[in-house]
Coordinates of C-alpha atoms and ligand atoms in Angstrom, one line a residue:
X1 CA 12.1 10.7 -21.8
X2 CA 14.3 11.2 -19.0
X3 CA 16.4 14.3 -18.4
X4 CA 16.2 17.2 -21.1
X5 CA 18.1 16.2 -23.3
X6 CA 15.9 12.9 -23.7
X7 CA 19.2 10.9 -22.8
X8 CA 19.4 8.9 -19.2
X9 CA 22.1 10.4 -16.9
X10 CA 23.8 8.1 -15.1
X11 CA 23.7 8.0 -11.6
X12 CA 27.2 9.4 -10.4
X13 CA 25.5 11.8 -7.9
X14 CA 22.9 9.6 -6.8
X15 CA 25.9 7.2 -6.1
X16 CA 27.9 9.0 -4.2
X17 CA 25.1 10.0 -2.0
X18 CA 23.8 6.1 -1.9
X19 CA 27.5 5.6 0.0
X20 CA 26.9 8.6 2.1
X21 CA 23.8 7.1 3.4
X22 CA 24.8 3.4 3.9
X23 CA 27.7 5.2 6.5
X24 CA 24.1 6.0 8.6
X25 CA 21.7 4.1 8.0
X26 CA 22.1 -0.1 7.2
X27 CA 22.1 -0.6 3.5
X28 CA 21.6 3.1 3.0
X29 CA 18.2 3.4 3.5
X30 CA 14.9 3.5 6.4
X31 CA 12.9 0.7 4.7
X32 CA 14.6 -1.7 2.8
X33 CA 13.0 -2.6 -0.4
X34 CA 14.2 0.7 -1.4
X35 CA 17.8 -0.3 -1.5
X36 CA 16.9 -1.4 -4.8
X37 CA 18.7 -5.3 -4.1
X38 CA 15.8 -7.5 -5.6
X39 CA 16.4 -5.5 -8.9
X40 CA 20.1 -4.6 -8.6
X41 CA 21.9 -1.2 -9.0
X42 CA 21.8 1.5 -6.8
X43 CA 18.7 3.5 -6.5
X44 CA 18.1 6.9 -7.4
X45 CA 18.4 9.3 -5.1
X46 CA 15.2 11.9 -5.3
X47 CA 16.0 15.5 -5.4
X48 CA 11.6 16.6 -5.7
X49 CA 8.8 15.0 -7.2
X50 CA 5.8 16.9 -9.0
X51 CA 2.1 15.6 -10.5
X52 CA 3.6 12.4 -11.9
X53 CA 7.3 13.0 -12.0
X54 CA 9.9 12.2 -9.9
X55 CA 13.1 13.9 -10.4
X56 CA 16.6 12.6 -9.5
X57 CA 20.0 14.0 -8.3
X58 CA 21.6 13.3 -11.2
X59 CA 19.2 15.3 -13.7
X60 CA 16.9 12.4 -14.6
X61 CA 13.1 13.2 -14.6
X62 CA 10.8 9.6 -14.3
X63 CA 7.5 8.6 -14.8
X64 CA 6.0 7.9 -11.2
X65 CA 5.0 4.1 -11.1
X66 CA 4.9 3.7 -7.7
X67 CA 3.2 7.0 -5.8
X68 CA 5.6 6.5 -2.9
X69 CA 3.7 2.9 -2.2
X70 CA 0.8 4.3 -2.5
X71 CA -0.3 8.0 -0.9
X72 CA 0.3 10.2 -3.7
X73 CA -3.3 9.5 -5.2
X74 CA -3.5 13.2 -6.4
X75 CA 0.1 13.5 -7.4
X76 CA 2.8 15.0 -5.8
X77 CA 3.2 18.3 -4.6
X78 CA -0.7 18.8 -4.9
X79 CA -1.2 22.3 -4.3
X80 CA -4.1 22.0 -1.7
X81 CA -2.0 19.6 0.4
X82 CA 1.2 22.1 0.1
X83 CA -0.8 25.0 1.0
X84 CA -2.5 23.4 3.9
X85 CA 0.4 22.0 5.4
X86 CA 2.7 25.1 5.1
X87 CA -0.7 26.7 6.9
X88 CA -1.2 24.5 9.8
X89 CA 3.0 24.6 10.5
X90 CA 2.6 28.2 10.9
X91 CA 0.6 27.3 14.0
X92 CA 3.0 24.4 15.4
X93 CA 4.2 21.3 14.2
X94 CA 2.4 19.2 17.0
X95 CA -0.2 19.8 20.1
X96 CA 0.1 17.0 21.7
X97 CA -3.4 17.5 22.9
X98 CA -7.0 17.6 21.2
X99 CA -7.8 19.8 18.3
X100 CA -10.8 20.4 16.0
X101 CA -8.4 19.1 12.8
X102 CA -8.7 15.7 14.6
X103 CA -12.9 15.4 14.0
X104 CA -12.8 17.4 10.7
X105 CA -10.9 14.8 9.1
X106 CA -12.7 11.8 11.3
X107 CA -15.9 13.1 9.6
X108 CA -14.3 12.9 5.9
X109 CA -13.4 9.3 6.8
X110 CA -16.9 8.2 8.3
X111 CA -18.4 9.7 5.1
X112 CA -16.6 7.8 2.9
X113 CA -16.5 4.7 5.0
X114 CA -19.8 4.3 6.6
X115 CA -18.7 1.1 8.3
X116 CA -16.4 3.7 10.5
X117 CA -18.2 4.8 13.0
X118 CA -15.6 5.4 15.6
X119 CA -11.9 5.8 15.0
X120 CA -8.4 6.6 16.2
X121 CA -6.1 8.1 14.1
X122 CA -2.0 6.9 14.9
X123 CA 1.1 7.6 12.8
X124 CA 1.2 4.7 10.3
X125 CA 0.1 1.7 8.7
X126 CA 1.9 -1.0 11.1
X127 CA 0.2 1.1 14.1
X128 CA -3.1 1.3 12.5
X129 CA -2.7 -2.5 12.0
X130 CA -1.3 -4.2 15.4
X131 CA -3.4 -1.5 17.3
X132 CA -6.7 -3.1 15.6
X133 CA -5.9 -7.0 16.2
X134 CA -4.9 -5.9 20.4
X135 CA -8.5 -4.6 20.4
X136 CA -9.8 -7.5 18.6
X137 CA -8.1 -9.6 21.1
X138 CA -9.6 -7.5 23.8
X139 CA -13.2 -7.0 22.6
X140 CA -13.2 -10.9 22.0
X141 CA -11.3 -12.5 24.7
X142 CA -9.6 -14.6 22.5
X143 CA -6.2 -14.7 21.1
X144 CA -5.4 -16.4 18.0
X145 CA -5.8 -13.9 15.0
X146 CA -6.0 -15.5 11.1
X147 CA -3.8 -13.3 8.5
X148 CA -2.9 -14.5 5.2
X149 CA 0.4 -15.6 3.3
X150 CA 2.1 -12.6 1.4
X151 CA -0.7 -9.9 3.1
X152 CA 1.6 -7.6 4.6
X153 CA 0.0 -5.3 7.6
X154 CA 3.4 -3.7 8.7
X155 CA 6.0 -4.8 11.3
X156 CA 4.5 -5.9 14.4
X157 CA 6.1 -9.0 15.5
X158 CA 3.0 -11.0 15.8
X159 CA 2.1 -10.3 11.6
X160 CA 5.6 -10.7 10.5
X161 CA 4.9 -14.4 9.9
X162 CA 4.3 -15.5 6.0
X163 CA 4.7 -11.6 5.2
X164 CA 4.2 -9.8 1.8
X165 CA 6.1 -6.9 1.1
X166 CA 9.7 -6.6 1.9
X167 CA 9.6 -9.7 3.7
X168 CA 8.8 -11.5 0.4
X169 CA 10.9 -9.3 -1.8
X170 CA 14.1 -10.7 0.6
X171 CA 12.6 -14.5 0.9
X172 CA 13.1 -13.6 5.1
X173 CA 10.8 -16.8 6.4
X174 CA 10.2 -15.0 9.4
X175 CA 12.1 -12.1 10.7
X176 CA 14.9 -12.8 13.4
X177 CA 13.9 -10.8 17.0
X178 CA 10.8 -12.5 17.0
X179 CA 10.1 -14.9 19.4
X180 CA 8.3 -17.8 18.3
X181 CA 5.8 -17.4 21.3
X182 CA 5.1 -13.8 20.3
X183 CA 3.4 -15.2 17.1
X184 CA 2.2 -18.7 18.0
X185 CA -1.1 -17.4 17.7
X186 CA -0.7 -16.2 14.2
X187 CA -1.8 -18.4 12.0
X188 CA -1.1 -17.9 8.0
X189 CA -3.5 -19.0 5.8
X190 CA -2.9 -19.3 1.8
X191 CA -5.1 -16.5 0.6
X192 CA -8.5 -17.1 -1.9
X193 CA -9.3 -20.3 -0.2
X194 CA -12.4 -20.3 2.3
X195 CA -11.6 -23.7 3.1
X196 CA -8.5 -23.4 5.0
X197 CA -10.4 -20.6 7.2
X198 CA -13.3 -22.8 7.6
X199 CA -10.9 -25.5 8.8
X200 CA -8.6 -22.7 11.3
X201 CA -12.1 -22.3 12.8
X202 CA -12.5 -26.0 13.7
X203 CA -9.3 -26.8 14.7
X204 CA -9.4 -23.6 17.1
X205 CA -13.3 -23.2 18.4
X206 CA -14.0 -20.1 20.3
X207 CA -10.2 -18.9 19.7
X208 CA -10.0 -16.9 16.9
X209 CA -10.5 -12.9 17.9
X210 CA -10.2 -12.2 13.9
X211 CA -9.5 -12.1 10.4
X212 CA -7.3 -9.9 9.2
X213 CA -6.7 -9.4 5.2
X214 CA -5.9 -7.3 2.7
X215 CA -9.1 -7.2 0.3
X216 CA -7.2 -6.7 -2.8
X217 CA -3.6 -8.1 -2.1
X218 CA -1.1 -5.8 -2.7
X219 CA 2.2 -6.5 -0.9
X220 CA 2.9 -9.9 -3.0
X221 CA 2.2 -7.7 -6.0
X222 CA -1.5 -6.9 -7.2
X223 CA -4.1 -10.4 -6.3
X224 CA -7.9 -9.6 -6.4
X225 CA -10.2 -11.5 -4.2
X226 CA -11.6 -14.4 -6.0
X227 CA -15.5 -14.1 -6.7
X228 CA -17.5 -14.6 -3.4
X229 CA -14.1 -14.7 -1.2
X230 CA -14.6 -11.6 0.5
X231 CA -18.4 -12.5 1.2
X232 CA -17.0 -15.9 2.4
X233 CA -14.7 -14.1 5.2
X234 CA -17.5 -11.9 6.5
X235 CA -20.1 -14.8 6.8
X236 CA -17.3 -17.1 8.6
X237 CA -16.0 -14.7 10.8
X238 CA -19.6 -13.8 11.6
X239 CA -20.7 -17.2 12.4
X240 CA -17.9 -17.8 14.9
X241 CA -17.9 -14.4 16.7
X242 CA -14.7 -13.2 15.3
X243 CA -14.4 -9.8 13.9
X244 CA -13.5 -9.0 10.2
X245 CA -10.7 -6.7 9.9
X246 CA -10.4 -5.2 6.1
X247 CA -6.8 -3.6 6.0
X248 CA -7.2 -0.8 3.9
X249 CA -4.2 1.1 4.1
X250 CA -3.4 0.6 0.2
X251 CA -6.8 0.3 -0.9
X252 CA -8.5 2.4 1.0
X253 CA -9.5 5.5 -1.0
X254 CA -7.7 4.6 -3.8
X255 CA -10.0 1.9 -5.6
X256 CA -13.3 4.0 -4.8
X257 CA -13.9 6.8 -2.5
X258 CA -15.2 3.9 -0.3
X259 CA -12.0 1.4 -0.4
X260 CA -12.3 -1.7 -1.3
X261 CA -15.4 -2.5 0.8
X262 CA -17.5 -0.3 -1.3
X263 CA -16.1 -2.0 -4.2
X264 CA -17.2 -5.3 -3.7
X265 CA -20.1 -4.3 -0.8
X266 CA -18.4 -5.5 2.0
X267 CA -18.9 -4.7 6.0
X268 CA -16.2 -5.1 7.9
X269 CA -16.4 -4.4 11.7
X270 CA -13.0 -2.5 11.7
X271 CA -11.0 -0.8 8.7
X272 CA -6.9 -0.1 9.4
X273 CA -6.4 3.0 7.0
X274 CA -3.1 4.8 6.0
X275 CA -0.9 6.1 3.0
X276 CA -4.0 8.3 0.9
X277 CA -5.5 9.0 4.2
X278 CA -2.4 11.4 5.2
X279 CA -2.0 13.2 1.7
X280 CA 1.9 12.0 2.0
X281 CA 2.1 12.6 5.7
X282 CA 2.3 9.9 8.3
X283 CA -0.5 9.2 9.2
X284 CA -3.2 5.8 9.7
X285 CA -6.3 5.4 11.8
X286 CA -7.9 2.0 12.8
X287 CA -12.1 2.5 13.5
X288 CA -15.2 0.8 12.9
X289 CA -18.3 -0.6 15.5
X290 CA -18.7 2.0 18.2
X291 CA -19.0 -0.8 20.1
X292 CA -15.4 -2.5 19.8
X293 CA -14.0 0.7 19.4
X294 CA -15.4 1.7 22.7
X295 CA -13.1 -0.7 24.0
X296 CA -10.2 1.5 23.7
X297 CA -8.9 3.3 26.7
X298 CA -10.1 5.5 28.3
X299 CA -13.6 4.1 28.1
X300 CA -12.2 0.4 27.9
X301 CA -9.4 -1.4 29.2
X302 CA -7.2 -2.0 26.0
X303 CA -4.3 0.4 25.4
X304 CA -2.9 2.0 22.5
X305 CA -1.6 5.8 22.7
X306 CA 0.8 7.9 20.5
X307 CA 2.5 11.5 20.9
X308 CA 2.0 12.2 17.2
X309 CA -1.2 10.7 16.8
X310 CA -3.4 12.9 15.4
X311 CA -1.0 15.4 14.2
X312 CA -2.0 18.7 13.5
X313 CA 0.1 18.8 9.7
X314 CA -1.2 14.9 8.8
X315 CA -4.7 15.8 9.4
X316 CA -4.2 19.1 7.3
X317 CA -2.7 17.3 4.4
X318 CA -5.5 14.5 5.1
X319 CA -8.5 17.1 4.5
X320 CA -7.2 18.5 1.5
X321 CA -6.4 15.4 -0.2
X322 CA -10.0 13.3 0.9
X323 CA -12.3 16.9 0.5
X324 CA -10.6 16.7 -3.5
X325 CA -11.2 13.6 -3.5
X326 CA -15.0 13.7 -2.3
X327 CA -15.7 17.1 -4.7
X328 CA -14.2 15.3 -7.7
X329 CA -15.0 11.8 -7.0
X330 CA -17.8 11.0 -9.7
X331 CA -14.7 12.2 -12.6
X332 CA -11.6 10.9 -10.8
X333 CA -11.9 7.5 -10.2
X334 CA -13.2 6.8 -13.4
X335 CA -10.5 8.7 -15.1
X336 CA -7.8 6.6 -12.9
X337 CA -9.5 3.4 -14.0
X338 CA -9.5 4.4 -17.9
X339 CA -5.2 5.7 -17.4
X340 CA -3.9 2.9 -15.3
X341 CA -6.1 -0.2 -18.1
X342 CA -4.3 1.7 -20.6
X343 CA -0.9 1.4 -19.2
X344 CA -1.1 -2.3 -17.5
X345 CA -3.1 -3.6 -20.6
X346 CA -1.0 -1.5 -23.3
X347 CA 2.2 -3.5 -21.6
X348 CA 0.7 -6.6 -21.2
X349 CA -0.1 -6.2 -24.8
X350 CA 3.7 -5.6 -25.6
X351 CA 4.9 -8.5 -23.7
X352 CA 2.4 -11.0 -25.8
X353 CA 3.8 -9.7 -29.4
X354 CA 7.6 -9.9 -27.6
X355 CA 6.3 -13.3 -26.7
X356 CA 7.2 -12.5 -22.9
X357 CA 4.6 -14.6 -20.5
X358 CA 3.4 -11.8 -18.5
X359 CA 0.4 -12.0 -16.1
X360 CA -1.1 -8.6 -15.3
X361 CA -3.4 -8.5 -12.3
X362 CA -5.4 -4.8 -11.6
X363 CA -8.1 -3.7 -9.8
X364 CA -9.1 0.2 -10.2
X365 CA -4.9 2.3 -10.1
X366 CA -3.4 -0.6 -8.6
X367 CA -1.7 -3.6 -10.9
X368 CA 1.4 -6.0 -11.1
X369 CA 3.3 -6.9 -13.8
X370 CA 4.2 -10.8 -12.7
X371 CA 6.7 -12.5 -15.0
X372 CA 4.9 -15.6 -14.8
X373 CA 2.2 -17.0 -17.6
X374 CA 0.0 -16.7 -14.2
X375 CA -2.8 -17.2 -13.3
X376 CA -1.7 -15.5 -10.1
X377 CA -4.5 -15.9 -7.2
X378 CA -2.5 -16.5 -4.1
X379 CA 1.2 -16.0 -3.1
X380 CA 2.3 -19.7 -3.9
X381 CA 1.2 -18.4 -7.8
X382 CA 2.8 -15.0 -7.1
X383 CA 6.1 -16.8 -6.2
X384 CA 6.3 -18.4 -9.4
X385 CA 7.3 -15.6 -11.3
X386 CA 10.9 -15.0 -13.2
X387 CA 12.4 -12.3 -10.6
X388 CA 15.6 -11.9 -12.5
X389 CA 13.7 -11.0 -15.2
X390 CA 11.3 -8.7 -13.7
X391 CA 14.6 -6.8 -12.5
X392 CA 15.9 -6.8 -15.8
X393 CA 12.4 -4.8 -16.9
X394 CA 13.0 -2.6 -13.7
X395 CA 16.7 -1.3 -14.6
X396 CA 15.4 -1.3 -18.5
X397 CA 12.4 0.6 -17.6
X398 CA 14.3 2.9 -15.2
X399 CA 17.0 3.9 -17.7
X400 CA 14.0 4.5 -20.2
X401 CA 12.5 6.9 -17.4
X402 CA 10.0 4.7 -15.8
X403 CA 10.2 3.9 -12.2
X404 CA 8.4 0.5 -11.3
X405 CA 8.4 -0.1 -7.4
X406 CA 11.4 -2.1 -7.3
X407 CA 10.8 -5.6 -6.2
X408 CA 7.9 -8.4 -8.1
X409 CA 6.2 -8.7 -5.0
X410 CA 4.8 -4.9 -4.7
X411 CA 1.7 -3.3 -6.0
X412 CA 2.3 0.0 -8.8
X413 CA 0.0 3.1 -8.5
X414 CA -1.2 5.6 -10.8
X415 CA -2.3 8.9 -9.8
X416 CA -5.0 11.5 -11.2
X417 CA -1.6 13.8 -12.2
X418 CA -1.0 10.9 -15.1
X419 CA -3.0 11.4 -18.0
X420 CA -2.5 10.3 -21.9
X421 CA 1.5 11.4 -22.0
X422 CA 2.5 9.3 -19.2
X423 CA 0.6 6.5 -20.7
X424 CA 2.9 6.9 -24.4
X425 CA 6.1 7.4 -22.3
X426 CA 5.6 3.9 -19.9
X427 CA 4.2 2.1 -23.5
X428 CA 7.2 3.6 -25.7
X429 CA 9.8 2.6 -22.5
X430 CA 8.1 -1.2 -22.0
X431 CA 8.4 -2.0 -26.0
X432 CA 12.2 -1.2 -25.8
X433 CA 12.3 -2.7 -22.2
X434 CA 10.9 -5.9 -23.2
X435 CA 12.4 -6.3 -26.7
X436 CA 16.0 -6.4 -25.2
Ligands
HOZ501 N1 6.5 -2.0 2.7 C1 6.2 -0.8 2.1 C2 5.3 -1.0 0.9 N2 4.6 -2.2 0.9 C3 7.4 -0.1 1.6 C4 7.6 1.2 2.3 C5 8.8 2.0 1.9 O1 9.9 1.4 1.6 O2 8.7 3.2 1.8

């Protein structure tokens, strides 16, 4: 169902301000897997979004597959978040010095990540992420740092090696502006295999400050840890004195209250957090041993600072949306787990009877659709999929009012605002999408 007369618009407004934009910004847009390229056709341009809908300039209303990459756990618009942010603007956008918001949100975080202990908040994900492997540099002396092919942990130059996300989505080996020096100490290692880390570890003794991972991958699309991989990390990184960093910025809140290291009973010894933890607003926060974290200046000697950090409308947003989340946690993640199996098995259903090799990885309201017979455990099995025909599904789905993130190699999200009529609009759009 897509506008009200049932019918898809097409997307002559949306269009003209697409050309509009690409006169500003390059390719018309400020991160570019948006530009729609791995799936063709221009994108929609959004004119609001509510609960599970986005709604475009042209008239078209779609089913929300992607939750702006991830923070719109509770759905867009969520009342508590709108109220509290149109509360704390009436008393200034920013400070730009301490206030209480700051700790009542630090003490949400540490109650739902115990491993927390001490944190900073910063503006985003790729802060949250390069900020945490400079202190693991600096807490450990050393300076080689292990991160994983098609993990994605934002933009700094020394992770944009073997990259996930956009990176993947455009096939860029390694962005250009990066000098090979500024990430000869990153070393990319194929994901679910312990021995490759065990091996980094011999090759480099007494150099390797941490490991860095995404628990459950989702910039090459959805990959779950394989049983006893996560474990493996922690006891490695243990035995040789490097730190275990679990970037959570997609996972964290989202596949329990707890992330991912309540899921599977991890410990790391620092968490990156973003996306959920702002309700929609930029915000991240990097945190975990008091110890390391005490590293930081002013009681330590490694840097990391930010004008917005800590911003008085992100930690508004941030309370609302993780205090609903803690009230209601015993029925809402069950109720996301029981929506999103519904929708990523009801497709994956479809695609077998259409006789369409589909592999459909999910943990919790995150899931991937790969065009591949699968398995998919890594991102050498990830890259095996059929991308022309995942765009075909895309633009098929799109038109049917579905909006799929739009590239193979990113994770889909469902929100608590879905419920059992989203779930008969995506299965009634993927049986015409994938009978074409
Ligand atoms: N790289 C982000 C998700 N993995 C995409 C961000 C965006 O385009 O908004």
């Amino acid at each position: 169902m897509q506008s009200e007369s049932n019918k898809f618009i097409p997307h002559l407004q949306s269009l003209d301000l697409q050309r509009r934009a690409e006169e500003f910004f390059p390719g018309g847009v400020n991160s570019p897997v948006r530009a729609f390229r791995a799936v063709g056709g221009h994108p929609p341009f959004v004119e609001h979004a509510e609960g599970a809908y986005l709604f475009d300039a042209d008239g078209n209303r779609y089913v929300d597959l992607f939750g702006s990459w991830g923070p719109m756990l509770l759905g867009h618009s969520f009342p508590p978040a709108v109220e509290a942010i149109c509360q704390a603007a009436s008393h200034s956008a920013s400070f730009g010095a301490s206030h209480a918001g700051e700790a009542n949100l630090a003490e949400l975080v540490r109650r739902c990540f115990p491993s927390v202990q001490k944190m900073r908040f910063v503006s985003s994900g790729t802060e949250a992420c390069m900020s945490a492997i400079r202190l693991a540099r600096g807490f450990t002396g050393r300076n080689f740092i292990i991160k994983f092919e098609g993990c994605y942990h934002g933009h700094a130059d020394a992770l944009l090696v073997k990259a996930g996300s956009g990176v993947a989505t455009f096939g860029i080996p390694g962005s250009a502006g990066v000098p090979p020096e500024t990430a000869q100490h990153t070393l990319a290692l194929p994901y679910n295999n312990l021995a490759a880390v065990e091996a980094a570890f011999a090759a480099h003794p007494q150099q390797i400050a941490c490991i860095l991972v995404e628990p459950v991958v989702g910039n090459a699309g959805t990959i779950p840890p394989a049983p006893g991989y996560l474990e493996g990390l922690r006891r490695i990184a243990t035995e040789h004195g490097a730190l275990l960093i679990l970037d959570e910025v997609m996972t964290g809140f989202r596949l329990s209250l707890g992330g991912a290291q309540q899921l599977y009973g991890i410990i790391p010894d620092l968490t990156t957090l973003g996306k959920i933890l702002g309700g929609g607003l930029p915000c991240g926060a990097f945190g975990g041993r008091a110890d390391v974290m005490d590293h930081l200046a002013p009681l330590g000697p490694v840097y990391q600072a930010g004008t917005l950090s800590g911003n008085p409308l992100a930690m508004a947003a941030g309370i609302a949306t993780i205090a609903t989340l803690i009230e209601h946690e015993a029925e809402l993640y069950p109720q996301l787990e029981r929506v999103t199996k519904e929708i990523a098995e009801g497709v994956a259903n479809l695609a077998q009877q259409a006789g369409v090799p589909l592999t459909t990885n999910r943990v919790g309201s995150m899931f991937t659709w790969f065009f591949t017979a699968g398995p998919v455990t890594d991102f050498a099995s990830a890259s095996a999929s059929d991308t022309a025909a995942f765009a075909r599904f895309h633009r098929r789905m799109l038109e049917a009012g579905v909006w799929l993130p739009p590239s193979q190699f990113e994770a889909a999200f469902v929100s608590a605002a879905h419920d059992p009529v989203e779930v008969e609009m995506v299965l009634e759009a993927a049986h015409s999408a994938l009978a074409q």
